[in-house]
């Protein structure tokens, strides 16, 4: 079964995530939390399809913690 294009194109590594440089760039808040392995609570907010779930998945993957999609 062939996956949808959006699923095939979804970034697989944090380094492949594009956008939100103020959060994910070299000095970004979320990037620093990931590097320190100390994630505070935060809300990913935005329109459908902008990458919220993808970012959550990538963060959990990077930190090797379970990811549950509801």
CSV table of C-alpha atoms in Angstrom, one decimal:
chain,number,residue,atom,x,y,z
A,1,UNK,CA,0.0,0.0,0.0
A,2,UNK,CA,1.4,3.4,-1.0
A,3,UNK,CA,1.5,6.0,1.7
A,4,UNK,CA,0.0,9.5,1.0
A,5,UNK,CA,2.4,12.0,-0.5
A,6,UNK,CA,2.3,14.1,2.7
A,7,UNK,CA,3.3,11.1,4.8
A,8,UNK,CA,6.2,10.2,2.4
A,9,UNK,CA,7.5,13.8,2.4
A,10,UNK,CA,7.2,14.3,6.2
A,11,UNK,CA,10.6,15.0,7.8
A,12,UNK,CA,12.2,12.0,9.5
A,13,UNK,CA,14.9,13.8,11.4
A,14,UNK,CA,14.8,17.1,13.4
A,15,UNK,CA,17.5,18.5,11.1
A,16,UNK,CA,15.1,18.1,8.2
A,17,UNK,CA,12.3,20.2,9.8
A,18,UNK,CA,12.0,23.5,7.9
A,19,UNK,CA,10.6,26.7,9.4
A,20,UNK,CA,10.0,28.2,12.8
A,21,UNK,CA,13.7,29.2,13.0
A,22,UNK,CA,12.9,31.4,16.1
A,23,UNK,CA,12.0,28.1,17.9
A,24,UNK,CA,14.0,25.5,16.1
A,25,UNK,CA,17.0,27.4,14.8
A,26,UNK,CA,20.5,27.3,16.4
A,27,UNK,CA,19.4,29.6,19.3
A,28,UNK,CA,15.8,28.6,19.3
A,29,UNK,CA,13.9,27.9,22.5
A,30,UNK,CA,12.7,24.5,21.6
A,31,UNK,CA,16.1,23.5,20.1
A,32,UNK,CA,17.8,24.4,23.4
A,33,UNK,CA,15.3,22.4,25.4
A,34,UNK,CA,15.9,19.4,23.1
A,35,UNK,CA,19.7,19.8,23.4
A,36,UNK,CA,19.4,19.9,27.2
A,37,UNK,CA,17.0,17.0,27.2
A,38,UNK,CA,14.7,19.1,29.4
A,39,UNK,CA,11.4,19.8,27.7
A,40,UNK,CA,9.0,22.2,29.5
A,41,UNK,CA,5.3,22.1,28.8
A,42,UNK,CA,4.3,24.0,25.7
A,43,UNK,CA,1.4,24.2,23.3
A,44,UNK,CA,1.9,23.8,19.5
A,45,UNK,CA,-0.8,26.0,18.0
A,46,UNK,CA,-1.6,26.6,14.3
A,47,UNK,CA,-3.8,25.8,11.4
A,48,UNK,CA,-4.1,22.2,10.1
A,49,UNK,CA,-1.2,21.0,8.1
A,50,UNK,CA,1.5,23.4,9.4
A,51,UNK,CA,3.6,20.7,11.1
A,52,UNK,CA,2.5,20.6,14.7
A,53,UNK,CA,2.2,16.8,14.9
A,54,UNK,CA,5.3,16.3,12.8
A,55,UNK,CA,7.3,18.5,15.2
A,56,UNK,CA,5.9,16.7,18.3
A,57,UNK,CA,6.9,13.4,16.7
A,58,UNK,CA,10.4,14.6,15.8
A,59,UNK,CA,11.0,15.9,19.4
A,60,UNK,CA,9.8,12.6,20.9
A,61,UNK,CA,12.0,10.7,18.5
A,62,UNK,CA,15.1,12.8,19.2
A,63,UNK,CA,14.6,12.4,23.0
A,64,UNK,CA,13.7,8.7,22.6
A,65,UNK,CA,10.4,9.0,24.4
A,66,UNK,CA,7.1,7.4,23.4
A,67,UNK,CA,4.8,9.4,21.1
A,68,UNK,CA,1.1,8.9,21.3
A,69,UNK,CA,-1.2,10.4,18.6
A,70,UNK,CA,-4.8,10.8,19.7
